[in-house]
Structures are given as C-alpha cells and as structure tokens.
Coordinates of C-alpha atoms in Angstrom, one line a residue:
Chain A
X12 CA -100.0 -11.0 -27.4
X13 CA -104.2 -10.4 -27.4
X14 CA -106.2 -7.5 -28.4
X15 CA -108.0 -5.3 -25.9
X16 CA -111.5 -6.7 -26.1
X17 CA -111.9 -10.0 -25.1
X18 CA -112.5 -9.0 -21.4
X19 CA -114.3 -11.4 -20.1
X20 CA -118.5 -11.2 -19.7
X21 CA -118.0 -12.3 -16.1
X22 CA -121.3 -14.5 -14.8
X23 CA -120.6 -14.0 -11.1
X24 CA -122.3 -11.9 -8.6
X25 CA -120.7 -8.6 -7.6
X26 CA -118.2 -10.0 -4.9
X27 CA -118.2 -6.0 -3.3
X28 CA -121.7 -6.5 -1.7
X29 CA -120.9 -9.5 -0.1
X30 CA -117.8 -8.0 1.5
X31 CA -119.5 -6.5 4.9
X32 CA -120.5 -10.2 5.9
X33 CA -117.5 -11.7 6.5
X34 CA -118.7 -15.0 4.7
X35 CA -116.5 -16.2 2.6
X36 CA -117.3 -16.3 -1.1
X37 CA -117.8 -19.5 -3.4
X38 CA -115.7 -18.4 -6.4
X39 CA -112.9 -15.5 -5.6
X40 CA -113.8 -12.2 -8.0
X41 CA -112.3 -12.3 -12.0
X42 CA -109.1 -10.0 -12.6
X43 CA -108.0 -9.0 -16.0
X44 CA -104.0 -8.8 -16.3
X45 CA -102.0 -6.6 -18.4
X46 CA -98.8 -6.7 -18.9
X47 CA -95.8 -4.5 -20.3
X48 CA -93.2 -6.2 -22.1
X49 CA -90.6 -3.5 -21.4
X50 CA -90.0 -0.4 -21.3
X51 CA -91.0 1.5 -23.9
X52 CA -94.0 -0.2 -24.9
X53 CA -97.7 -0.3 -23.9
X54 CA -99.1 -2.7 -21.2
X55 CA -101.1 -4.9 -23.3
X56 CA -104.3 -7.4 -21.5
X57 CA -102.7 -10.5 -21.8
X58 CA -105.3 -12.9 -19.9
X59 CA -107.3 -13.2 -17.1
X60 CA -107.3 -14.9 -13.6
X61 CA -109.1 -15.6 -10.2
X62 CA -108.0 -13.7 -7.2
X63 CA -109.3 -13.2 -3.1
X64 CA -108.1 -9.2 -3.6
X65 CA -106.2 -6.5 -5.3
X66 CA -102.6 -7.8 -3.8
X67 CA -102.8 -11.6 -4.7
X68 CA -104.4 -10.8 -8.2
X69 CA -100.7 -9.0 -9.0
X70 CA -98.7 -11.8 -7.2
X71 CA -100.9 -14.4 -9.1
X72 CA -100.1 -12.3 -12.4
X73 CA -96.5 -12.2 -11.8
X74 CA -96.6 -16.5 -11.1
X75 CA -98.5 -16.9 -14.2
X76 CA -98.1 -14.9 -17.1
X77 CA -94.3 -13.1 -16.4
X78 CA -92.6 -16.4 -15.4
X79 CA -89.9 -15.9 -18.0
X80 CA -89.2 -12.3 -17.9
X81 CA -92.1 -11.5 -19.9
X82 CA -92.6 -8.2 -18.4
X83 CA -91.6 -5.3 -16.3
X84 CA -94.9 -3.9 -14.9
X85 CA -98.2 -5.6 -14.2
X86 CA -101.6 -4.3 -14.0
X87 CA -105.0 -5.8 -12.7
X88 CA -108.1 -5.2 -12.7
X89 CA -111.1 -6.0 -11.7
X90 CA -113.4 -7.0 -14.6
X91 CA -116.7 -6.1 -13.1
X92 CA -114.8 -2.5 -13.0
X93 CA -114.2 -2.4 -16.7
X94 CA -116.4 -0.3 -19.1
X95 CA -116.5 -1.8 -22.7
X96 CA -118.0 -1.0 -25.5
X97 CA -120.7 -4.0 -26.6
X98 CA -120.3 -5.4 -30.4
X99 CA -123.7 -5.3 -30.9
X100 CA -123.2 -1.5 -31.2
X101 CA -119.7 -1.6 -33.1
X102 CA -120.7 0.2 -36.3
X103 CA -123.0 3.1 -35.2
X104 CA -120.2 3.6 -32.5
X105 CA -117.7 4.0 -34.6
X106 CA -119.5 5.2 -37.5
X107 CA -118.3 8.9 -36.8
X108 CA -115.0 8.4 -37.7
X109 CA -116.0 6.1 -40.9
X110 CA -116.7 9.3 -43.5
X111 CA -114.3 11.5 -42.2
X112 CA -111.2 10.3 -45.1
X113 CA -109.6 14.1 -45.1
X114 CA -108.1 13.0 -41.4
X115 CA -105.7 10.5 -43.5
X116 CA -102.7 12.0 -44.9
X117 CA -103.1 10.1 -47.8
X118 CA -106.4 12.0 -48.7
X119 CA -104.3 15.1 -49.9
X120 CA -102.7 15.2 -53.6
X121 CA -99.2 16.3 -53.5
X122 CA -97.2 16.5 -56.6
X123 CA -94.4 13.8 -56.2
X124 CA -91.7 16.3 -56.9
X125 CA -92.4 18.4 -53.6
X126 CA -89.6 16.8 -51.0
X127 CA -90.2 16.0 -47.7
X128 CA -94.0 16.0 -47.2
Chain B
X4 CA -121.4 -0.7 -21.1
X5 CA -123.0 -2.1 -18.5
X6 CA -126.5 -2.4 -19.8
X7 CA -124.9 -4.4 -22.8
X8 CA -122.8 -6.5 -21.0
X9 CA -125.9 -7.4 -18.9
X10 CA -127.2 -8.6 -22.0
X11 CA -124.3 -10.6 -23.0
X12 CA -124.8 -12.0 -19.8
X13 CA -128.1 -13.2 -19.8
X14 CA -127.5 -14.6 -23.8
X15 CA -124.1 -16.5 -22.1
X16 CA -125.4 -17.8 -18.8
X17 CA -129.5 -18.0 -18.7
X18 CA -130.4 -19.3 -22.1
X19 CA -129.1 -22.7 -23.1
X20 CA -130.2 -21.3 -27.0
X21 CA -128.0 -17.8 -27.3
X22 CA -130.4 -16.4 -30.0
X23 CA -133.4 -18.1 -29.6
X24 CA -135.7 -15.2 -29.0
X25 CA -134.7 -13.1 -31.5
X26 CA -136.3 -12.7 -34.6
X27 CA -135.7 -15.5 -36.8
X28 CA -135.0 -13.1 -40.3
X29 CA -132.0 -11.4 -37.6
X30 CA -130.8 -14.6 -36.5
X31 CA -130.0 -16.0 -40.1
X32 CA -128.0 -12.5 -40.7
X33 CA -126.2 -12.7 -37.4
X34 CA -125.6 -16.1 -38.9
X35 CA -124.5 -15.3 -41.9
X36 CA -122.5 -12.1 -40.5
X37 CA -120.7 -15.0 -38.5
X38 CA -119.7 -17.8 -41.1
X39 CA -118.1 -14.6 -43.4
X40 CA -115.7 -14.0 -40.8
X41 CA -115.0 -17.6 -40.0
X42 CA -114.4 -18.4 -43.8
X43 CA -112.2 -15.1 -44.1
X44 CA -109.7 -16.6 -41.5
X45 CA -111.3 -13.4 -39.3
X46 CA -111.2 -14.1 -35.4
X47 CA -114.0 -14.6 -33.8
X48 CA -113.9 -12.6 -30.2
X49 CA -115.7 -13.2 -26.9
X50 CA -118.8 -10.9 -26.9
X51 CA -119.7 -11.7 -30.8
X52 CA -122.2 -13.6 -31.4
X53 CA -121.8 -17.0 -32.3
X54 CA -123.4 -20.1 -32.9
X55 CA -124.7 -22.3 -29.7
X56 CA -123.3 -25.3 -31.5
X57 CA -119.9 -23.4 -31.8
X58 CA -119.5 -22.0 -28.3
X59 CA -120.1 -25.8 -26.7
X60 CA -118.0 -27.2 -29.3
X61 CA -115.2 -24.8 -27.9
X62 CA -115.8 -25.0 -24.5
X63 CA -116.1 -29.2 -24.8
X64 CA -112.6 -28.7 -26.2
X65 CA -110.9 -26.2 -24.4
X66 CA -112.1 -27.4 -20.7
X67 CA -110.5 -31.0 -22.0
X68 CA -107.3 -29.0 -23.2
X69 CA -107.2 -27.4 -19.5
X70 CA -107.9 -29.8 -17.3
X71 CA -105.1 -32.1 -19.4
X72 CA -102.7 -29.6 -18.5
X73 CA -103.8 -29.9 -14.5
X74 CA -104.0 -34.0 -14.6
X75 CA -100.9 -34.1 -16.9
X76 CA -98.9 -32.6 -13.5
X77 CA -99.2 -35.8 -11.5
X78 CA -97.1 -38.2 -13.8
X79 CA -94.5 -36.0 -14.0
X80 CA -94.9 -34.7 -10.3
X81 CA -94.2 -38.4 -9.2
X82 CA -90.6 -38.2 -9.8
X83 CA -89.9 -34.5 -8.0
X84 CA -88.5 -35.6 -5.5
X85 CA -86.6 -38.5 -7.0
X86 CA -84.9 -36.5 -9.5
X87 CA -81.6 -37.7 -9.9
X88 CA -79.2 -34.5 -9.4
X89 CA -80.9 -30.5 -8.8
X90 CA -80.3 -29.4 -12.4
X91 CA -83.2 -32.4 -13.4
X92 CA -85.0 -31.6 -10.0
X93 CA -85.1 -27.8 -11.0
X94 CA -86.2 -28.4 -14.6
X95 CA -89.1 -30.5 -14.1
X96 CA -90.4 -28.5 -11.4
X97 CA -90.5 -25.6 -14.0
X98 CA -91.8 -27.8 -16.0
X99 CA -94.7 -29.1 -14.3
X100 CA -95.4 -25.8 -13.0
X101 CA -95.9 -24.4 -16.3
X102 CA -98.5 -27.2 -17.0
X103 CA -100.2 -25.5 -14.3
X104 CA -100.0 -22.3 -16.3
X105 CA -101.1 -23.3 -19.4
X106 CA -103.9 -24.8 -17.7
X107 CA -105.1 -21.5 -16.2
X108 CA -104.5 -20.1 -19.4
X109 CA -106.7 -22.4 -21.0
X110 CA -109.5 -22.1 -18.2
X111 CA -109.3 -18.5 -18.4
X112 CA -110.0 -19.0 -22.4
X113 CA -113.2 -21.4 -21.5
X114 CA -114.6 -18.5 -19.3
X115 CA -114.8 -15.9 -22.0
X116 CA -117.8 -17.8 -23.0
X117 CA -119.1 -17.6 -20.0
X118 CA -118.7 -20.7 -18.5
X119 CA -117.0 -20.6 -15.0
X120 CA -113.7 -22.1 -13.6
X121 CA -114.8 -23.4 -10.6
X122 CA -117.7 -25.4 -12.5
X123 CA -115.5 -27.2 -15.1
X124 CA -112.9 -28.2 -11.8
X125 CA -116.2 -29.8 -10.6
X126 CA -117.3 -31.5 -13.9
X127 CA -113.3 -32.7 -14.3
X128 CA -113.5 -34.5 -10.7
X129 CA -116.9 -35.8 -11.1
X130 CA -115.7 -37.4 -14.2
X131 CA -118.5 -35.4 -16.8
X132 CA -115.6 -33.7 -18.8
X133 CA -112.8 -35.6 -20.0
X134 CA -108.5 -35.2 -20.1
X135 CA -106.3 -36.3 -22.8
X136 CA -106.3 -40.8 -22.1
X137 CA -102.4 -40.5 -22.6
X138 CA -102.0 -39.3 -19.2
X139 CA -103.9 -42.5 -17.5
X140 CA -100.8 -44.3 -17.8
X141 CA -98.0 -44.6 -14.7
X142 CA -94.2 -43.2 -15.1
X143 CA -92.3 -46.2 -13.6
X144 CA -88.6 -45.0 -14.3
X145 CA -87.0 -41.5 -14.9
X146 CA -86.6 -42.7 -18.4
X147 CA -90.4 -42.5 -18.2
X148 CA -89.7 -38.1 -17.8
X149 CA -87.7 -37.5 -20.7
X150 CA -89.9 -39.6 -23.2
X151 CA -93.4 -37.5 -21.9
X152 CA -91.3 -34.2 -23.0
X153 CA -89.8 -35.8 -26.4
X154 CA -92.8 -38.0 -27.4
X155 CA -96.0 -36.7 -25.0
X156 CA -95.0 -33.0 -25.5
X157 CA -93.7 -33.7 -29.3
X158 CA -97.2 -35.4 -29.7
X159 CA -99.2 -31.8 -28.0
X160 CA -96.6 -29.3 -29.8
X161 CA -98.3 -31.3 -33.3
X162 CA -101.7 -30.5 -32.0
X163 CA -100.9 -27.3 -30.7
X164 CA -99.3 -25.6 -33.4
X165 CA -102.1 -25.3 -35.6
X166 CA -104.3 -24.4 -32.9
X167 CA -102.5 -21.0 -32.5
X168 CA -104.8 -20.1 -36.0
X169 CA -107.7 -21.5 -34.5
X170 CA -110.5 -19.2 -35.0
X171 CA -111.3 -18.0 -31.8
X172 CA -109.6 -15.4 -30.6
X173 CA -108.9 -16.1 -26.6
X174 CA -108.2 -19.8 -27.6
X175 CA -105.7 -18.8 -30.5
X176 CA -103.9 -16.6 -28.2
X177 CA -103.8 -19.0 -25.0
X178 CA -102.2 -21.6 -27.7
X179 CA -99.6 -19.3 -28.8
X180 CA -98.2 -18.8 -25.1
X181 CA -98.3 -22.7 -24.6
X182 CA -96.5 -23.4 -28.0
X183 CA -93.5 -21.1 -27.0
X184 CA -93.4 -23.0 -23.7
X185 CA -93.6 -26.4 -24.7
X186 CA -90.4 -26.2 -26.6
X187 CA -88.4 -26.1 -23.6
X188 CA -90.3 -29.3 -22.3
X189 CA -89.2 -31.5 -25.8
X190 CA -85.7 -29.9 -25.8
X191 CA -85.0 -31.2 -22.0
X192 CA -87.0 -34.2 -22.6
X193 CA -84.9 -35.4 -25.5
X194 CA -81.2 -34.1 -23.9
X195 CA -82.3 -36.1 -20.5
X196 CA -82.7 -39.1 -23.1
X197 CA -79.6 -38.5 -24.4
X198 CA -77.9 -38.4 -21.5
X199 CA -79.2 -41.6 -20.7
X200 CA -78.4 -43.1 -24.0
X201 CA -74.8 -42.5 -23.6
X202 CA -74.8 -43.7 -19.9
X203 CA -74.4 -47.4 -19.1
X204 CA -76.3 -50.5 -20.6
X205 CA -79.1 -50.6 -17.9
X206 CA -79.6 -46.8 -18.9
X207 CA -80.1 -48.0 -22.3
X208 CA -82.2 -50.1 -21.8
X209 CA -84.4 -48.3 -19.2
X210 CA -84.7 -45.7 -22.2
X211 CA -85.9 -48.5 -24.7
X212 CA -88.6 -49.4 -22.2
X213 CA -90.0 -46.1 -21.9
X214 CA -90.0 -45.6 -25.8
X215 CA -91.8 -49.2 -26.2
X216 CA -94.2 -48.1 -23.3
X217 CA -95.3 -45.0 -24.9
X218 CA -95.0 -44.8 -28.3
X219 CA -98.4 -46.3 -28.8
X220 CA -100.4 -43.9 -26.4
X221 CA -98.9 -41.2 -28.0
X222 CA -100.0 -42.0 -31.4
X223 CA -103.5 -42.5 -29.5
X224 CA -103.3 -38.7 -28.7
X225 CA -104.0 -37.7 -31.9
X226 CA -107.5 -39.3 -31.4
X227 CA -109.7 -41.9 -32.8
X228 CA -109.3 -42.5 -36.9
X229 CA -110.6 -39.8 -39.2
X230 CA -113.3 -42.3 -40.3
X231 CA -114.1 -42.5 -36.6
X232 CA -114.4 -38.7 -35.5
X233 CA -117.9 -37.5 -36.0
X234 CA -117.2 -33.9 -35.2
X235 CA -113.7 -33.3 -37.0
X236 CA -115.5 -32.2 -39.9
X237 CA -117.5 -29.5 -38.3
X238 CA -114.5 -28.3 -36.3
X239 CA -112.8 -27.7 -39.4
X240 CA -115.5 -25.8 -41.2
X241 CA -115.7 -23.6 -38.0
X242 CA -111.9 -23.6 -38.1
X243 CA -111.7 -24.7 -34.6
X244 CA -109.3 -27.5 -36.0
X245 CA -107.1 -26.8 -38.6
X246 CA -106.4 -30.7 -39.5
X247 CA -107.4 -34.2 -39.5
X248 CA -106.2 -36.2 -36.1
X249 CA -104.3 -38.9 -39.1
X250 CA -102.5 -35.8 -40.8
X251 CA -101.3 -34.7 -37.5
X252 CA -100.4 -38.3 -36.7
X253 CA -98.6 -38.7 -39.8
X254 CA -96.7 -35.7 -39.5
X255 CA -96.1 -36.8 -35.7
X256 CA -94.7 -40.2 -37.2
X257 CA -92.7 -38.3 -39.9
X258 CA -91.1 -36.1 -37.6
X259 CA -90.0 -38.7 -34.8
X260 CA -88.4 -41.5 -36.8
X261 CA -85.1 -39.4 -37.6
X262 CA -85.6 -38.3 -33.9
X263 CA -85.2 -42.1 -32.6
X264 CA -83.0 -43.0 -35.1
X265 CA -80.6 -40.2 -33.5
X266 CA -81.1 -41.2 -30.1
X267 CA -80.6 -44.7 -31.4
X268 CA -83.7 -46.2 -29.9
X269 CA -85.9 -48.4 -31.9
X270 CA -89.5 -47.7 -32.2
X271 CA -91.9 -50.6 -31.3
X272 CA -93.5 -51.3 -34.3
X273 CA -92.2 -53.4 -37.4
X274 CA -94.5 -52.5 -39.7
X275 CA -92.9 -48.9 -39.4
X276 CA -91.0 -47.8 -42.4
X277 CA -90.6 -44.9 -45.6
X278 CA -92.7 -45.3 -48.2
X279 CA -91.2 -43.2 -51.4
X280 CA -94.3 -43.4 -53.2
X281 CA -96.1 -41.5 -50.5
X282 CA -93.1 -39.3 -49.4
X283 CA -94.4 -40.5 -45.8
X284 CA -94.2 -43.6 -43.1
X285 CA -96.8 -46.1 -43.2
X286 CA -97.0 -47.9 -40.1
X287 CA -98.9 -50.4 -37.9
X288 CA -102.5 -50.6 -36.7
X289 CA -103.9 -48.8 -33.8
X290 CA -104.9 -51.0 -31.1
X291 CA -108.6 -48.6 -30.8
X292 CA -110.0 -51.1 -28.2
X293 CA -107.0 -50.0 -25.7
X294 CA -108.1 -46.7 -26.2
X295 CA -111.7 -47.0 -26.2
X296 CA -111.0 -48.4 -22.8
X297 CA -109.0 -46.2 -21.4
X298 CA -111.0 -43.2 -22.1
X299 CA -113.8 -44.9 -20.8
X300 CA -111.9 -44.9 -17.3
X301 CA -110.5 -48.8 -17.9
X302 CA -106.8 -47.3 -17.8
X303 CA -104.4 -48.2 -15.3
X304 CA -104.1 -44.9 -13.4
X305 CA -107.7 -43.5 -14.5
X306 CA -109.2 -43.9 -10.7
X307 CA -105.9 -42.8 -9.1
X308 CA -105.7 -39.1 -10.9
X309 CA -109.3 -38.1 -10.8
X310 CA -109.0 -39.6 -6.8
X311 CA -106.0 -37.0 -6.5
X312 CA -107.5 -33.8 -8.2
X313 CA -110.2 -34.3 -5.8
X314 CA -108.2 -34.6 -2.7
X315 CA -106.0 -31.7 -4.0
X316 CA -109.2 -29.7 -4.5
X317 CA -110.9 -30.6 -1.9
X318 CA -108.1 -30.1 0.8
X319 CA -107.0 -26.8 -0.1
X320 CA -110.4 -25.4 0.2
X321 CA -109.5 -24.3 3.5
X322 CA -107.1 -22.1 2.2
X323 CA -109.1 -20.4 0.0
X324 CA -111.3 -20.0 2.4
X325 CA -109.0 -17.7 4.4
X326 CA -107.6 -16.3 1.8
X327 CA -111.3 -14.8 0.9
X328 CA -112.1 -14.1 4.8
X329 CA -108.7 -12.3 4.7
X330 CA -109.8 -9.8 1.5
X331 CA -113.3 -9.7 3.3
X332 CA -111.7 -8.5 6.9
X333 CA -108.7 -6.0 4.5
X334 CA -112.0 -4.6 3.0
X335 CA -114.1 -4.1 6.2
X336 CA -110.8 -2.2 7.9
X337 CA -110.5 -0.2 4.5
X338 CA -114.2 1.0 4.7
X339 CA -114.1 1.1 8.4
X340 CA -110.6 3.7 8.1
X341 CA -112.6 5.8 5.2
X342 CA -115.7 6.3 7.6
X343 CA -113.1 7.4 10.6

C-alpha cells in the first residue's frame, strides 16, 4: 500500500471550465482512488486513474484496484480538488513540531519501579 | 497549495531542464540533497526534486513497462474464445484483464512525473516508445497459453521482484501490486502445462513445441548482455534497477531447469547444464541478431500489434467521446437545477 503524498501534479487544464460547452474534452479529468481494506482500518490513496465524472471514476476504481476483494469502500477524488502541502516547504512547515520533545512520552523520567505508567 | 503545485507544474511540463534556472550553488545542494536519499535506500516521491536525467530515465522505463502490459493482452486474447473448457476460458480472461490493470497501474506511475497517459498511448502506436520484443511473437497452440504464464510471466516475476525496491516511490508501489498478481498467472500457466503433460502424446508434444518456441525469447527478456547495456549502470546507481539483466537471467535459468525437469519437458538448448564450480547453469549463446531485429520492428507479429492498438484506440474514441459529452450534459443539468 502507498503513502499519502504522491498525488499526482496533474498537467491538464481544469476540465470544470470547459463543462458549459458541451464539447467534449481531449483527455477525461485525473481521479485519485483510495481505498479501505476493511473494516476497521483507514482508506489509504492507493493510485490514480482517468475518468469522464464522479460516477465512472468509482466504477473504474472498483474494476481496477478492488478486483480481488481488496476493499470495502472506495473514495475518489478529483486531483485538481486536492490541497497538498509542496516539499519545497517540508521543513519550515513542519518545523513547529520539531523542538517540542516534552509531547513524547518518552521525554519524562519515571523511576522503573513505578507500575503501570 | 496551489501556488506550489503551480510551480511543480511549470518545472514538470514547460521546461525540458527541471532546474535550470535556479541558482547553480542551489542546484548542486538539491543535488546533493537527492543522491543522500537515493544511496540511503530512501524513496524518492513525485513532487521532490530530481534529476532531469533521472525522471526520463523513469519515464523511458515505466511507459515501456506499461504499454507491455497493454500489447502483452493480444497474444493471450487470441485464444479467448478458443479456450478449451470455461474454467481455462474464465482464467485467462482474468488474466488478461489484469494485464490491463497493471498497465494502468504503471501509466498512472508515468504520470506522476508529469507526463500524460493519453501522450504515451500516442507515442506506443506511433512506434516512438517501445514494448517488451517477447511479445512480437504469435501463440499458435493453447500450449502456447500456459508456457507465457510459466516461462513469459516467470521471466517478468524475475524482473519484477526487485523492482518493488526500486527507488521511486509510485513505481515501487505499482510493482508491488503486479508482483502479487502475477503469481496467479505462473501458477495456472504451469498446472494448464501439466495438464497437458499428462494428457495424450500429441498433448505432449504440442507442450514441447511451445517450450522450444519460447524459451529463447524469454531469456531475450532480460535484455541485451551486461557488456551491451549502456545505461544499466546508471540505473543502478540511481537504484532504479536493482540488478544486472545476466544476474536476473541466471537466476531465471536456475530457477526453471528443476521447473522443466518436473514437467518433464526438455529445454532447447544442449549446452544447458550445472556447473558445481559456479553453483549455477551455464548455458548457450544468445542469438542477439534475432533480437536486435525484432526490437527494431523485424519480428513476426511487430506490424500486426502496433496495427491493433491503433484500431482499438482509434475505434473506441467514439465512446469516450460520449462518455465525456454525457458528464458535460450531467454537469449542465446539475448547475442548471442549483440556479432553479
């Protein structure tokens, strides 16, 4: 299974403002697909895939990355829609939490004879 | 963000040099920055920066990966609807229907560095990317199906394997989905040979043919000679590749031979035996000007797959079409409803 960030920089045009035209479009908008395994656990990105709208992204999902019971609940999502943060920016962005060691419990001293903490 | 993803867009798509117009003091760190990771077996993931030299290297490797998976359908897809009984009829049509996965797995990989699917399909049919050679060849029996899974798939799973380590992320991950996969294609390739082998004579024999007919192109999947492969060694450095096309032959050759000898088919080639003092096979030469043709389009079913991708592509273009004047018209009601 993948980690969260490698949504895809999409190249495209935003399909949305060609919508009100009624021409079709040369390449069908980008979907990112997450999947939960079962239940009990997270949905987790998984891949990516091409998709006219919302309905077929799902059903294109389900054909390609749950054809052996892989999951029990798909998500998709436009990747245009997603918000990430940019790697160029990783360590000031993140930097707040860096110095802050007393939010580890591993930061307090607890004599080793005190049970249960 | 937004604004930053413009700019990863504009460093992906616009400029053929990534970095070029940054300084060249931050270039050499970014550099630097990226060969650490790289040599510390740390994944490298889409939006990082990376080496122009890298990015086409992968994108060269991964389009051929995925549009191998997509041409590899039609030799397999030929016997469909011959298949002897439903169980072989259902099987192969999972089968090839996961090659299409894994080759929309392996497109959706290329486009994370910002390349687009719909320009490699073009490049494929207009012959300016490659597939692997092995699947230039024609499946004349149903013998033919069950030595691609044990010898065609046993050849990939070689490859394959390593390439779940490879160091880019999206790739790595795409690989590790395939490799779980293509275990079911060698296990029902080698039982439909073993069916065979315990059928009559002329099933025998049909299964020797196959074996003699493809045990050489598979060993040609591994690629040209180490001596031969001028961009192995980078690929390695990089830790695109993780070994040498001869190791993975050799390990290919050392895992088949007790394979064969099982089924009790004999593998064309006499110069084929153990050698202790290597604790490995040596075997014959490569015939390199068979596959230096065939990759150069000289194969006998070269023409004839590129000729069907096209027509595939081409003629279902009507359906996307509607599909996308469908979503277009769903949207306009949607909007239309909202404004009511």
């Amino acid at each position: 299974m993948s980690m969260s960030d490698d949504t895809t920089a999409h190249v495209e045009g935003d399909p949305a403002t060609d919508l009100g035209t009624g021409t079709p479009q040369a390449t069908w908008p980008l979907y990112e697909v997450f999947v939960r395994g079962k239940r009990g656990l997270n949905h987790v990105h998984v891949g990516s895939l091409h998709a006219p709208d919302d309905r077929m992204a799902l059903h294109n999902a389900r054909n390609l990355y749950t054809r052996r019971n892989e999951g029990v609940s798909i998500w998709v999502v436009r990747a245009d829609a997603i918000t990430a943060s940019s790697p160029e920016e990783k360590d000031p962005f993140f930097a707040p939490s860096g110095d802050k060691v007393y939010r580890h419990p591993t930061f307090y001293s607890i004599p080793d004879d005190v049970p249960h903490l | 963000m937004s604004v930053s993803d413009e700019t990863t867009r504009l460093a992906t798509a616009s400029t053929p040099d990534g970095a070029s117009d940054a300084p060249a003091g931050l270039e050499r760190e970014l550099e630097d920055a990226f060969e650490a990771t790289v040599a510390g077996e740390g994944r490298v993931e889409p939006r990082d920066w990376m080496p122009e030299g890298y990015r086409k290297t992968l994108i060269r490797q991964i389009a051929q990966h995925a549009h191998s998976e997509i041409i590899g359908m039609q030799p397999e897809g030929n016997w469909i609807l011959r298949a002897p009984s439903l169980r072989r009829k259902a099987i192969l049509l999972a089968k090839v229907q996961d090659e299409a996965g894994h080759g929309l797995y392996l497109y959706s990989a290329t486009e994370t560095l910002g390349v687009d699917r719909a320009e490699l399909t073009e490049k494929l049919i207009d012959s300016k990317q490659k597939y692997s050679s092995i699947f230039n060849y024609p499946t004349l029996t149903f013998a033919d199906i069950g030595v691609i899974g044990w010898l065609v798939d046993g050849a990939a799973i070689c490859n394959q394997v390593p390439l779940c380590r490879s160091s880019y992320g999206p790739y790595a991950r795409a690989m590790v989905r395939i490799c779980k996969e293509e275990s079911f294609h060698q296990r029902q390739g080698f039982e439909l040979l073993m069916t065979l082998m315990a059928g009559t004579e002329a099933q025998r024999e049909m299964v020797q043919d196959a074996v003699d007919r493809w045990w050489w192109p598979s060993l040609m999947m591994f690629g040209p000679a180490d001596g031969d492969s001028p961009n192995t060694r980078q690929s390695m450095a990089w830790r695109i590749k993780r070994h040498t096309n001869d190791e993975l032959r050799q390990r290919f050759v050392d895992m088949t031979v007790p394979q064969a000898a099982a089924l009790g088919v004999t593998l064309p080639d006499p110069e084929l035996r153990w050698n202790d003092e290597r604790q490995a096979h040596d075997f014959g030469d490569i015939d390199w000007t068979e596959f230096t043709a065939v990759v150069k389009g000289a194969g006998p079913c070269n023409a004839q797959r590129l000729a069907h991708r096209r027509a595939a592509h081409e003629g279902g273009q009507w359906v996307r079409d509607a599909a996308s004047a469908y979503a277009a018209k769903q949207a306009r009601r949607e909007a239309g409803e909202q404004v009511a």
